[in-house]
Amino acid sequence: MINPLQSRLENSEAVVFYLIKELNIKVSRSSILHQLNEHPEYPSLLAISDSLNGWKVPHESYRIDKSEYDAKDLSFPLIAHFRSNGGSFALIHGIADGKVTYSTETERKRTMEEAEFLRNWDGILLYAQKEEHSGEENYRMEVIKGVFDQARAPFLILLLLACVAASIDYTGLNLAYAGLLGIKLAGMVLSVLLLMSSMDSNNPFIQNLCSLGKENNCNAILKSDAAKVTSWLSWSEVGLFYFTGSFLCLLLYPLSINLLAWLSLACLPYTFYSIGYQIKIKNWCVLCCTVQGLLWLEALVFLMNSSFTFDIPVSVLPAVAACFLLPIAIWAFIKPFLIKAGQTKPLKQQLKGFKYNSDLFNKLLTGQPRYAVPDELRAIKLGNPNAQTVITMVTNPFCGPCATTHKMLDEWLLTREDLQLKILFTTANQEEDARTKVARHVTALSLSKDGKYVGEALNSWYKQSNKDYDSWASQYPVSINEEMKMVTEKQKSWCEMAEISFTPTIFVNGYKLIDPYRLEDIQFMDI
């Protein structure tokens, strides 16, 4: 079912969404969109692969020689890469009897001939499967958040309609008056849809309206010069001002009906201009034509109601002016924000190409002093001990952001074999200092236990809300000797030498992570 207030999914978004849905993995729609769009290589196969890693979905990517292709060797569902449209993806649900069942952003569980599939497919595929721990954390909260996000606009519309219904004087209501209110309201809705189409031509509801005929192309008309009064004002905006202003006049000042009748008559020449232009270019805009029909319909209602008289009270003129100026003022205020919002996504993608350039990042990173972490510091070591990429985290056991950063790094270590994490503590190195107690305890654990046990101990510590050392220490007992005092002293001296002024401070291969980069920015980089 199409949600008119929900943007159409792009190719890779739709394919991943259908894959997650078919595998019955608990990942919300909003999380899928966020994870994919935040990836610097979106919309590539790498972006899909890294996103699946983030949701703990095991998968493998293959390139198959078509000469060795055999549908019986494939497992479904799988994502296939096509050459069409500059490279696109499709979710393949199954292949049987020479038919391929697939889904894309525009087609859902359609079939094509297997021969056609082989012509378009470039041999690249990704197969994924569900495991017990696959999915996202806080899935229910993310779903609820998504529902609330989608419900904001419908709720606002219902609230406005309720206000309108409460404002109508039902004692003086007649058929003509009710009909005019309905026409004005319909005109407002159509004007909003036209503005939405001009700002977001990918809206699925509008696309379906504009594709009712073979020669319908709303964009060809709405993006043309003929759709503009000036370079900064479109006819769609004028329509919104007209229908909204006249609706408010009818609703709040019924005595203005005769003046509105003459305004309606003044609008009719525009209908010839609009229809004439569409005939000229042999293209039709369903929404535009419907607006022209409403203009003639309201003029007819005014005529049947005998409203074309000059019995216009002068006292209503200021009120009418205010009713028309109000939507103009509101639109002038919100239009810049809507335009900027529409420009945000492509701009972010362009900035990502610059920010996530691995060569540039490595050049900036290595252009500063390098701090070695000698073995005598007894840093906590987690992950792959032979990894070339070493992330060092200087942490404070009682630091909230440190807990968040530790959780992020712990999740990385679960899905990546190319990382090693070293943890150093910044403490006062005093017996009564709570930070010192935790640092010495964890360091002692790292010397007597394996990395998995130490990782569990750290996770347990950071998950505590009240940070009770005695309770935590009883769960992970260890003997603390004099060596630990020397270790915390050396770590304290190292932190002073490295000019650690806040926690967490992150080092990548010995180089301090600098602004504007954050830890989450480097997870997809080639370091």
Coordinates of C-alpha atoms in Angstrom, one line a residue:
M1 CA 0.0 0.0 0.0
I2 CA 1.4 3.4 -1.0
N3 CA 1.9 5.9 1.8
P4 CA 1.5 9.4 0.1
L5 CA 3.6 11.0 2.8
Q6 CA 6.5 8.5 2.5
S7 CA 9.2 8.9 -0.1
R8 CA 9.8 6.1 -2.5
L9 CA 12.7 3.8 -1.6
E10 CA 15.7 4.0 -3.9
N11 CA 17.0 0.9 -5.6
S12 CA 19.5 -0.4 -3.0
E13 CA 17.2 0.7 -0.1
A14 CA 14.3 -1.2 -1.5
V15 CA 16.3 -4.3 -2.2
V16 CA 17.8 -4.4 1.3
F17 CA 14.4 -3.7 2.8
Y18 CA 12.8 -6.6 0.9
L19 CA 15.8 -8.9 1.8
I20 CA 15.5 -8.1 5.5
K21 CA 11.7 -8.6 5.4
E22 CA 12.0 -11.9 3.6
L23 CA 14.6 -13.2 6.1
N24 CA 12.3 -12.0 8.9
I25 CA 15.1 -10.1 10.6
K26 CA 14.1 -7.4 13.0
V27 CA 15.5 -4.2 11.5
S28 CA 13.2 -1.2 11.1
R29 CA 12.7 0.6 7.9
S30 CA 14.2 3.8 9.3
S31 CA 17.3 2.0 10.4
I32 CA 17.8 0.5 6.9
L33 CA 17.6 3.9 5.3
H34 CA 19.9 5.5 7.9
Q35 CA 22.5 2.8 7.8
L36 CA 22.7 2.7 4.0
N37 CA 22.6 6.5 3.4
E38 CA 25.3 7.2 6.0
H39 CA 27.7 4.9 4.3
P40 CA 30.3 6.8 2.2
E41 CA 30.1 4.3 -0.6
Y42 CA 26.3 4.3 -0.9
P43 CA 24.7 2.9 -3.0
S44 CA 27.3 0.2 -3.6
L45 CA 27.5 -3.5 -2.7
L46 CA 30.0 -2.5 -0.1
A47 CA 27.4 -0.3 1.6
I48 CA 25.0 -3.2 1.6
S49 CA 27.6 -5.6 3.0
D50 CA 28.7 -3.3 5.8
S51 CA 25.1 -2.6 6.7
L52 CA 24.4 -6.3 7.0
N53 CA 27.5 -6.6 9.2
G54 CA 26.1 -3.9 11.5
W55 CA 22.9 -6.0 11.9
K56 CA 24.9 -9.2 12.5
V57 CA 23.6 -10.8 9.3
P58 CA 26.1 -13.3 8.0
H59 CA 26.5 -13.0 4.2
E60 CA 28.9 -13.7 1.3
S61 CA 29.5 -12.0 -2.0
Y62 CA 30.4 -13.9 -5.1
R63 CA 31.3 -13.3 -8.7
I64 CA 30.1 -16.3 -10.8
D65 CA 31.3 -17.1 -14.2
K66 CA 28.2 -17.4 -16.4
S67 CA 29.7 -20.4 -18.1
E68 CA 29.5 -22.2 -14.8
Y69 CA 26.1 -20.9 -13.9
D70 CA 23.6 -23.4 -12.6
A71 CA 20.4 -22.2 -10.8
K72 CA 20.4 -25.3 -8.7
D73 CA 23.6 -24.3 -7.0
L74 CA 22.1 -21.0 -5.8
S75 CA 20.3 -20.4 -2.5
F76 CA 17.6 -17.8 -2.1
P77 CA 16.8 -15.1 -1.5
L78 CA 19.9 -13.3 -2.9
I79 CA 20.8 -9.9 -4.2
A80 CA 22.0 -9.8 -7.8
H81 CA 23.7 -6.9 -9.5
F82 CA 22.5 -5.8 -13.0
R83 CA 24.3 -3.7 -15.6
S84 CA 21.1 -1.6 -16.4
N85 CA 20.7 2.0 -15.3
G86 CA 24.4 2.4 -14.6
G87 CA 24.3 -0.5 -12.2
S88 CA 21.4 -1.6 -10.1
F89 CA 20.3 -4.4 -7.7
A90 CA 17.4 -6.8 -7.6
L91 CA 16.3 -9.2 -4.9
I92 CA 16.0 -12.7 -6.5
H93 CA 13.4 -14.7 -4.7
G94 CA 13.8 -17.9 -6.7
I95 CA 14.5 -19.4 -10.1
A96 CA 12.4 -22.2 -11.4
D97 CA 11.2 -23.5 -14.7
G98 CA 13.1 -20.9 -16.6
K99 CA 11.4 -18.0 -14.7
V100 CA 13.2 -15.6 -12.3
T101 CA 11.1 -14.1 -9.5
Y102 CA 12.5 -10.7 -8.4
S103 CA 11.8 -7.4 -6.7
T104 CA 13.2 -3.9 -7.2
E105 CA 12.2 -0.4 -6.1
T106 CA 9.5 -0.3 -8.8
E107 CA 8.5 -3.9 -9.1
R108 CA 7.5 -6.4 -6.4
K109 CA 7.8 -10.2 -7.0
R110 CA 7.6 -9.9 -10.8
T111 CA 8.9 -12.6 -13.1
M112 CA 11.3 -12.5 -16.0
E113 CA 12.7 -15.1 -18.4
E114 CA 15.9 -16.7 -17.1
A115 CA 17.6 -15.9 -20.4
E116 CA 16.8 -12.2 -19.9
F117 CA 18.1 -12.4 -16.3
L118 CA 21.4 -13.9 -17.6
R119 CA 21.7 -11.1 -20.2
N120 CA 21.4 -8.3 -17.6
W121 CA 23.1 -10.0 -14.7
D122 CA 26.9 -9.3 -14.4
G123 CA 27.6 -12.4 -12.3
I124 CA 27.8 -10.6 -9.0
L125 CA 25.5 -11.7 -6.1
L126 CA 25.2 -11.5 -2.4
Y127 CA 23.7 -14.3 -0.3
A128 CA 22.6 -13.6 3.3
Q129 CA 21.0 -15.7 6.0
K130 CA 19.5 -15.1 9.4
E131 CA 21.1 -16.2 12.7
E132 CA 19.8 -16.1 16.2
H133 CA 21.4 -12.7 17.0
S134 CA 20.7 -11.1 13.7
G135 CA 18.8 -7.8 13.9
E136 CA 19.2 -4.4 15.5
E137 CA 19.2 -3.4 19.1
N138 CA 16.1 -1.5 20.4
Y139 CA 14.1 -2.8 17.4
R140 CA 10.8 -2.1 19.0
M141 CA 11.7 1.5 20.0
E142 CA 13.0 2.1 16.4
V143 CA 9.7 0.9 15.0
I144 CA 7.7 3.0 17.4
K145 CA 9.9 6.0 16.5
G146 CA 9.3 5.4 12.8
V147 CA 5.5 5.2 13.4
F148 CA 5.5 8.5 15.2
D149 CA 7.6 10.1 12.5
Q150 CA 5.2 9.0 9.8
A151 CA 2.2 9.9 11.9
R152 CA 3.2 13.6 12.4
A153 CA 1.9 14.8 9.1
P154 CA -1.4 12.9 9.2
F155 CA -2.0 14.0 12.7
L156 CA -1.4 17.7 11.8
I157 CA -3.8 17.3 8.8
L158 CA -6.5 15.8 11.0
L159 CA -6.0 18.5 13.6
L160 CA -6.4 21.2 11.0
L161 CA -9.5 19.5 9.6
A162 CA -11.0 19.3 13.1
C163 CA -10.3 23.0 13.6
V164 CA -12.0 23.8 10.3
A165 CA -15.0 21.7 11.2
A166 CA -15.3 23.4 14.5
S167 CA -15.1 26.9 12.8
I168 CA -18.1 26.3 10.4
D169 CA -21.3 28.1 11.3
Y170 CA -23.7 25.2 10.7
T171 CA -26.8 27.3 11.3
G172 CA -26.3 29.3 8.2
L173 CA -24.9 26.4 6.1
N174 CA -26.4 25.9 2.7
L175 CA -25.5 23.6 -0.2
A176 CA -23.7 26.3 -2.2
Y177 CA -21.7 27.5 0.8
A178 CA -20.7 23.9 1.7
G179 CA -19.8 23.1 -2.0
L180 CA -17.6 26.2 -2.2
L181 CA -15.8 25.2 1.0
G182 CA -15.2 21.7 -0.4
I183 CA -13.9 23.1 -3.7
K184 CA -11.6 25.5 -1.9
L185 CA -10.3 22.7 0.4
A186 CA -9.7 20.4 -2.6
G187 CA -7.9 23.2 -4.4
M188 CA -5.6 23.6 -1.3
V189 CA -4.8 19.9 -1.3
L190 CA -4.1 19.9 -5.0
S191 CA -1.9 23.0 -4.7
V192 CA 0.1 21.3 -1.9
L193 CA 0.5 18.2 -4.1
L194 CA 1.8 20.3 -7.0
L195 CA 4.3 22.0 -4.7
M196 CA 5.4 18.6 -3.4
S197 CA 5.8 17.4 -6.9
S198 CA 8.0 20.4 -7.9
M199 CA 10.2 19.9 -4.8
D200 CA 10.2 16.0 -4.6
S201 CA 9.3 14.4 -7.9
N202 CA 10.1 11.0 -6.4
N203 CA 7.0 11.0 -4.1
P204 CA 5.3 7.6 -5.0
F205 CA 1.7 8.9 -4.5
I206 CA 2.3 11.9 -6.9
Q207 CA 4.1 9.7 -9.4
N208 CA 1.1 7.3 -9.5
L209 CA -1.3 10.3 -10.0
C210 CA 0.9 11.7 -12.8
S211 CA 1.2 8.3 -14.6
L212 CA -2.5 7.7 -15.2
G213 CA -2.1 8.3 -18.9
K214 CA 0.6 7.5 -21.5
E215 CA 1.3 11.2 -22.2
N216 CA 1.2 12.4 -18.6
N217 CA 4.4 13.9 -17.3
C218 CA 3.8 16.4 -14.5
N219 CA 7.6 17.1 -14.2
A220 CA 7.9 18.2 -17.8
I221 CA 5.3 20.9 -17.1
L222 CA 6.0 21.8 -13.5
K223 CA 9.8 22.2 -14.2
S224 CA 9.2 24.3 -17.3
D225 CA 9.4 28.1 -17.5
A226 CA 5.6 28.2 -18.2
A227 CA 4.9 27.0 -14.7
K228 CA 6.6 30.1 -13.2
V229 CA 5.3 33.6 -12.8
T230 CA 8.8 34.8 -12.0
S231 CA 12.1 33.1 -11.2
W232 CA 11.1 32.9 -7.5
L233 CA 7.3 32.4 -7.8
S234 CA 5.5 29.5 -9.4
W235 CA 1.8 29.2 -10.5
S236 CA 1.5 26.4 -7.9
E237 CA 2.3 28.8 -5.2
V238 CA -0.2 31.3 -6.5
G239 CA -2.8 28.6 -6.6
L240 CA -2.0 27.8 -2.9
F241 CA -2.4 31.4 -1.9
Y242 CA -5.6 31.8 -3.8
F243 CA -7.4 28.7 -2.6
T244 CA -6.1 29.0 1.0
G245 CA -6.9 32.7 1.2
S246 CA -10.4 32.4 -0.3
F247 CA -11.1 29.3 2.0
L248 CA -10.3 31.4 5.1
C249 CA -12.5 34.2 3.8
L250 CA -15.4 31.9 3.3
L251 CA -14.9 30.2 6.6
L252 CA -14.4 33.2 8.8
Y253 CA -16.1 36.0 6.8
P254 CA -19.1 34.6 4.8
L255 CA -20.1 38.1 3.8
S256 CA -17.1 38.2 1.5
I257 CA -18.7 35.6 -0.9
N258 CA -19.6 38.2 -3.5
L259 CA -16.0 39.6 -3.7
L260 CA -14.7 36.0 -3.9
A261 CA -17.1 35.4 -6.8
W262 CA -15.4 38.2 -8.8
L263 CA -12.0 36.9 -7.9
S264 CA -13.0 33.5 -9.1
L265 CA -14.1 35.0 -12.4
A266 CA -10.7 36.8 -12.7
C267 CA -8.9 33.4 -12.4
L268 CA -10.6 31.8 -15.4
P269 CA -8.3 33.3 -18.1
Y270 CA -5.5 31.4 -16.5
T271 CA -7.2 28.1 -17.3
F272 CA -6.9 28.8 -21.0
Y273 CA -3.2 29.5 -20.6
S274 CA -2.6 26.3 -18.7
I275 CA -4.6 24.0 -20.9
G276 CA -3.3 25.7 -24.0
Y277 CA 0.3 25.1 -23.0
Q278 CA -0.3 21.5 -22.3
I279 CA -1.9 21.1 -25.7
K280 CA 1.0 22.9 -27.3
I281 CA 3.7 20.5 -25.8
K282 CA 1.4 17.5 -26.1
N283 CA 1.9 16.6 -22.5
W284 CA -0.6 16.6 -19.6
C285 CA -0.4 17.2 -15.9
V286 CA -3.3 15.5 -14.2
L287 CA -3.0 17.7 -11.1
C288 CA -2.9 20.9 -13.2
C289 CA -5.9 19.9 -15.2
T290 CA -7.9 19.1 -12.1
V291 CA -7.1 22.5 -10.7
Q292 CA -8.5 24.1 -13.8
G293 CA -11.6 22.0 -13.5
L294 CA -12.0 23.2 -9.9
L295 CA -11.7 26.9 -11.0
W296 CA -14.6 26.4 -13.5
L297 CA -16.6 24.4 -11.0
E298 CA -16.4 27.1 -8.3
A299 CA -17.3 29.8 -10.9
L300 CA -20.4 27.8 -11.8
V301 CA -21.4 27.4 -8.1
F302 CA -20.9 31.2 -7.6
L303 CA -23.1 31.8 -10.7
M304 CA -25.8 29.4 -9.4
N305 CA -25.7 31.1 -6.1
S306 CA -26.2 34.5 -7.7
S307 CA -23.0 35.8 -6.1
F308 CA -21.9 38.0 -9.0
T309 CA -23.2 41.2 -7.6
F310 CA -21.5 44.4 -6.3
D311 CA -23.1 44.1 -2.9
I312 CA -19.7 43.9 -1.2
P313 CA -19.5 45.4 2.3
V314 CA -16.5 47.6 2.6
S315 CA -15.9 46.4 6.2
V316 CA -14.8 43.0 4.9
L317 CA -12.0 44.3 2.7
P318 CA -9.3 44.4 5.5
A319 CA -10.3 40.9 6.7
V320 CA -10.1 39.6 3.1
A321 CA -6.7 41.1 2.7
A322 CA -5.5 39.6 6.0
C323 CA -6.8 36.1 4.9
F324 CA -4.8 36.3 1.7
L325 CA -1.7 37.7 3.3
L326 CA -1.6 35.0 6.0
P327 CA -0.8 32.0 3.7
I328 CA 1.7 34.2 1.8
A329 CA 3.5 35.1 5.0
I330 CA 3.6 31.6 6.3
W331 CA 4.8 30.2 3.0
A332 CA 7.5 32.9 2.7
F333 CA 8.7 31.8 6.1
I334 CA 8.8 28.0 5.6
K335 CA 9.8 27.9 1.9
P336 CA 13.5 28.4 2.5
F337 CA 13.6 25.6 5.0
L338 CA 11.9 23.2 2.6
I339 CA 14.3 24.1 -0.2
K340 CA 17.3 23.6 2.1
A341 CA 15.9 20.3 3.3
G342 CA 15.6 19.1 -0.3
Q343 CA 19.2 20.0 -0.9
T344 CA 20.5 18.3 2.2
K345 CA 20.7 14.8 1.0
P346 CA 22.7 15.4 -2.3
L347 CA 24.9 17.8 -0.5
K348 CA 25.6 15.3 2.3
Q349 CA 26.6 12.7 -0.4
Q350 CA 29.0 15.2 -2.0
L351 CA 30.6 16.0 1.4
K352 CA 30.9 12.4 2.2
G353 CA 33.0 11.9 -1.0
F354 CA 35.4 14.4 0.4
K355 CA 35.4 13.6 4.1
Y356 CA 35.6 9.8 3.6
N357 CA 38.4 10.0 1.1
S358 CA 40.9 7.5 2.6
D359 CA 43.9 9.0 1.0
L360 CA 43.1 12.5 2.4
F361 CA 42.3 11.1 5.8
N362 CA 45.5 9.2 6.1
K363 CA 47.5 12.2 4.9
L364 CA 45.9 14.4 7.6
L365 CA 46.2 11.7 10.2
T366 CA 49.9 10.9 9.6
G367 CA 50.8 14.6 9.4
Q368 CA 51.0 14.9 13.2
P369 CA 53.1 13.3 15.9
R370 CA 52.8 9.6 16.4
Y371 CA 52.5 8.2 19.9
A372 CA 53.8 4.6 20.5
V373 CA 52.1 2.5 23.1
P374 CA 55.0 0.4 24.6
D375 CA 54.3 -2.9 26.3
E376 CA 55.3 -1.6 29.7
L377 CA 52.0 0.4 29.7
R378 CA 50.1 -2.9 29.9
A379 CA 47.3 -1.7 27.7
I380 CA 44.2 -3.8 27.5
K381 CA 44.3 -5.6 24.2
L382 CA 41.2 -6.9 22.5
G383 CA 40.5 -8.1 18.9
N384 CA 43.0 -9.5 16.5
P385 CA 46.5 -9.3 17.9
N386 CA 48.0 -9.4 14.4
A387 CA 45.7 -6.7 12.9
Q388 CA 47.5 -3.9 11.0
T389 CA 44.9 -1.3 12.2
V390 CA 45.3 -0.6 15.9
I391 CA 42.8 1.7 17.6
T392 CA 43.9 3.0 21.0
M393 CA 41.2 4.4 23.3
V394 CA 42.2 6.5 26.3
T395 CA 39.3 6.2 28.6
N396 CA 37.9 7.2 32.0
P397 CA 35.9 4.4 33.8
F398 CA 33.3 6.9 35.0
C399 CA 32.9 8.8 31.7
G400 CA 29.5 8.5 29.9
P401 CA 30.8 9.1 26.4
C402 CA 33.6 6.5 27.1
A403 CA 30.9 3.9 27.7
T404 CA 29.2 4.8 24.4
T405 CA 32.5 4.6 22.5
H406 CA 33.4 1.3 24.1
K407 CA 30.1 -0.2 23.1
M408 CA 30.7 1.0 19.5
L409 CA 34.2 -0.5 19.4
D410 CA 33.0 -3.7 21.0
E411 CA 30.4 -4.1 18.2
W412 CA 33.1 -3.5 15.6
L413 CA 35.2 -6.3 17.1
L414 CA 32.4 -8.7 16.8
T415 CA 32.2 -8.3 13.0
R416 CA 35.7 -7.3 12.0
E417 CA 38.9 -9.4 12.0
D418 CA 41.1 -6.5 10.8
L419 CA 41.1 -4.5 14.1
Q420 CA 42.9 -4.5 17.4
L421 CA 41.8 -2.4 20.3
K422 CA 44.1 -1.1 23.0
I423 CA 42.7 0.6 26.1
L424 CA 44.6 2.9 28.4
F425 CA 43.2 4.6 31.5
T426 CA 43.6 8.2 32.6
T427 CA 43.6 8.3 36.4
A428 CA 44.9 10.2 39.4
N429 CA 46.9 7.1 40.4
Q430 CA 45.9 7.5 44.0
E431 CA 44.7 4.8 46.3
E432 CA 41.4 6.5 47.2
D433 CA 40.7 7.4 43.5
A434 CA 37.8 5.3 42.2
R435 CA 39.1 5.6 38.6
T436 CA 42.5 4.1 39.7
K437 CA 40.8 1.2 41.4
V438 CA 38.9 0.2 38.3
A439 CA 42.0 0.7 36.0
R440 CA 44.2 -1.4 38.2
H441 CA 41.5 -4.1 38.4
V442 CA 40.9 -4.4 34.7
T443 CA 44.7 -4.3 34.0
A444 CA 45.2 -7.1 36.4
L445 CA 42.4 -9.1 34.8
S446 CA 44.0 -8.6 31.4
L447 CA 47.3 -10.2 32.6
S448 CA 45.6 -13.3 34.1
K449 CA 42.5 -13.8 31.9
D450 CA 41.9 -14.0 28.1
G451 CA 40.6 -11.2 26.0
K452 CA 37.0 -12.5 25.9
Y453 CA 36.8 -12.5 29.7
V454 CA 38.3 -9.0 30.0
G455 CA 35.9 -7.7 27.3
E456 CA 32.9 -9.1 29.3
A457 CA 34.2 -7.4 32.4
L458 CA 34.5 -4.1 30.7
N459 CA 31.1 -4.4 29.1
S460 CA 29.7 -5.2 32.5
W461 CA 31.3 -2.2 34.1
Y462 CA 30.1 0.3 31.5
K463 CA 26.6 -1.1 31.5
Q464 CA 26.2 -0.3 35.2
S465 CA 24.1 2.8 35.8
N466 CA 25.4 3.5 39.3
K467 CA 29.1 2.3 38.7
D468 CA 29.4 0.3 41.9
Y469 CA 33.0 -0.9 42.1
D470 CA 32.7 -3.4 45.0
S471 CA 29.7 -5.2 43.4
W472 CA 31.4 -5.4 40.0
A473 CA 34.8 -6.5 41.5
S474 CA 33.1 -9.3 43.3
Q475 CA 31.9 -10.7 40.0
Y476 CA 35.3 -10.5 38.4
P477 CA 37.8 -11.1 41.3
V478 CA 41.5 -10.7 40.8
S479 CA 44.6 -10.2 42.8
I480 CA 46.1 -6.7 42.5
N481 CA 49.8 -6.5 43.2
E482 CA 52.4 -3.7 43.4
E483 CA 53.0 -3.9 39.6
M484 CA 49.5 -2.5 38.9
K485 CA 50.5 0.7 40.8
M486 CA 53.5 1.1 38.5
V487 CA 51.3 0.5 35.5
T488 CA 48.8 3.2 36.4
E489 CA 51.6 5.6 37.1
K490 CA 53.1 4.9 33.7
Q491 CA 49.8 5.3 32.0
K492 CA 49.2 8.6 33.8
S493 CA 52.6 9.9 32.7
W494 CA 51.9 8.7 29.1
C495 CA 48.6 10.6 29.1
E496 CA 50.3 13.7 30.2
M497 CA 53.0 13.3 27.5
A498 CA 50.3 12.8 24.9
E499 CA 48.4 15.9 26.2
I500 CA 45.2 14.0 26.9
S501 CA 42.7 16.7 27.8
F502 CA 39.4 14.8 27.5
T503 CA 38.1 11.3 27.3
P504 CA 37.6 9.3 25.2
T505 CA 40.6 10.2 23.1
I506 CA 41.1 8.0 20.1
F507 CA 44.4 7.1 18.4
V508 CA 44.6 5.3 15.0
N509 CA 47.8 3.5 14.5
G510 CA 49.4 5.8 17.1
Y511 CA 48.0 9.0 15.5
K512 CA 45.5 11.1 17.4
L513 CA 42.1 11.3 15.7
I514 CA 41.6 14.9 14.7
D515 CA 38.6 17.1 13.9
P516 CA 36.3 17.0 12.0
Y517 CA 36.6 13.2 12.1
R518 CA 34.8 11.1 14.7
L519 CA 35.3 7.5 15.5
E520 CA 32.2 6.3 13.6
D521 CA 33.5 8.1 10.5
I522 CA 36.5 5.7 10.1
Q523 CA 34.7 2.4 10.3
F524 CA 34.4 2.3 6.5
M525 CA 37.8 3.8 5.6
D526 CA 40.8 2.0 4.2
I527 CA 43.4 2.9 6.9

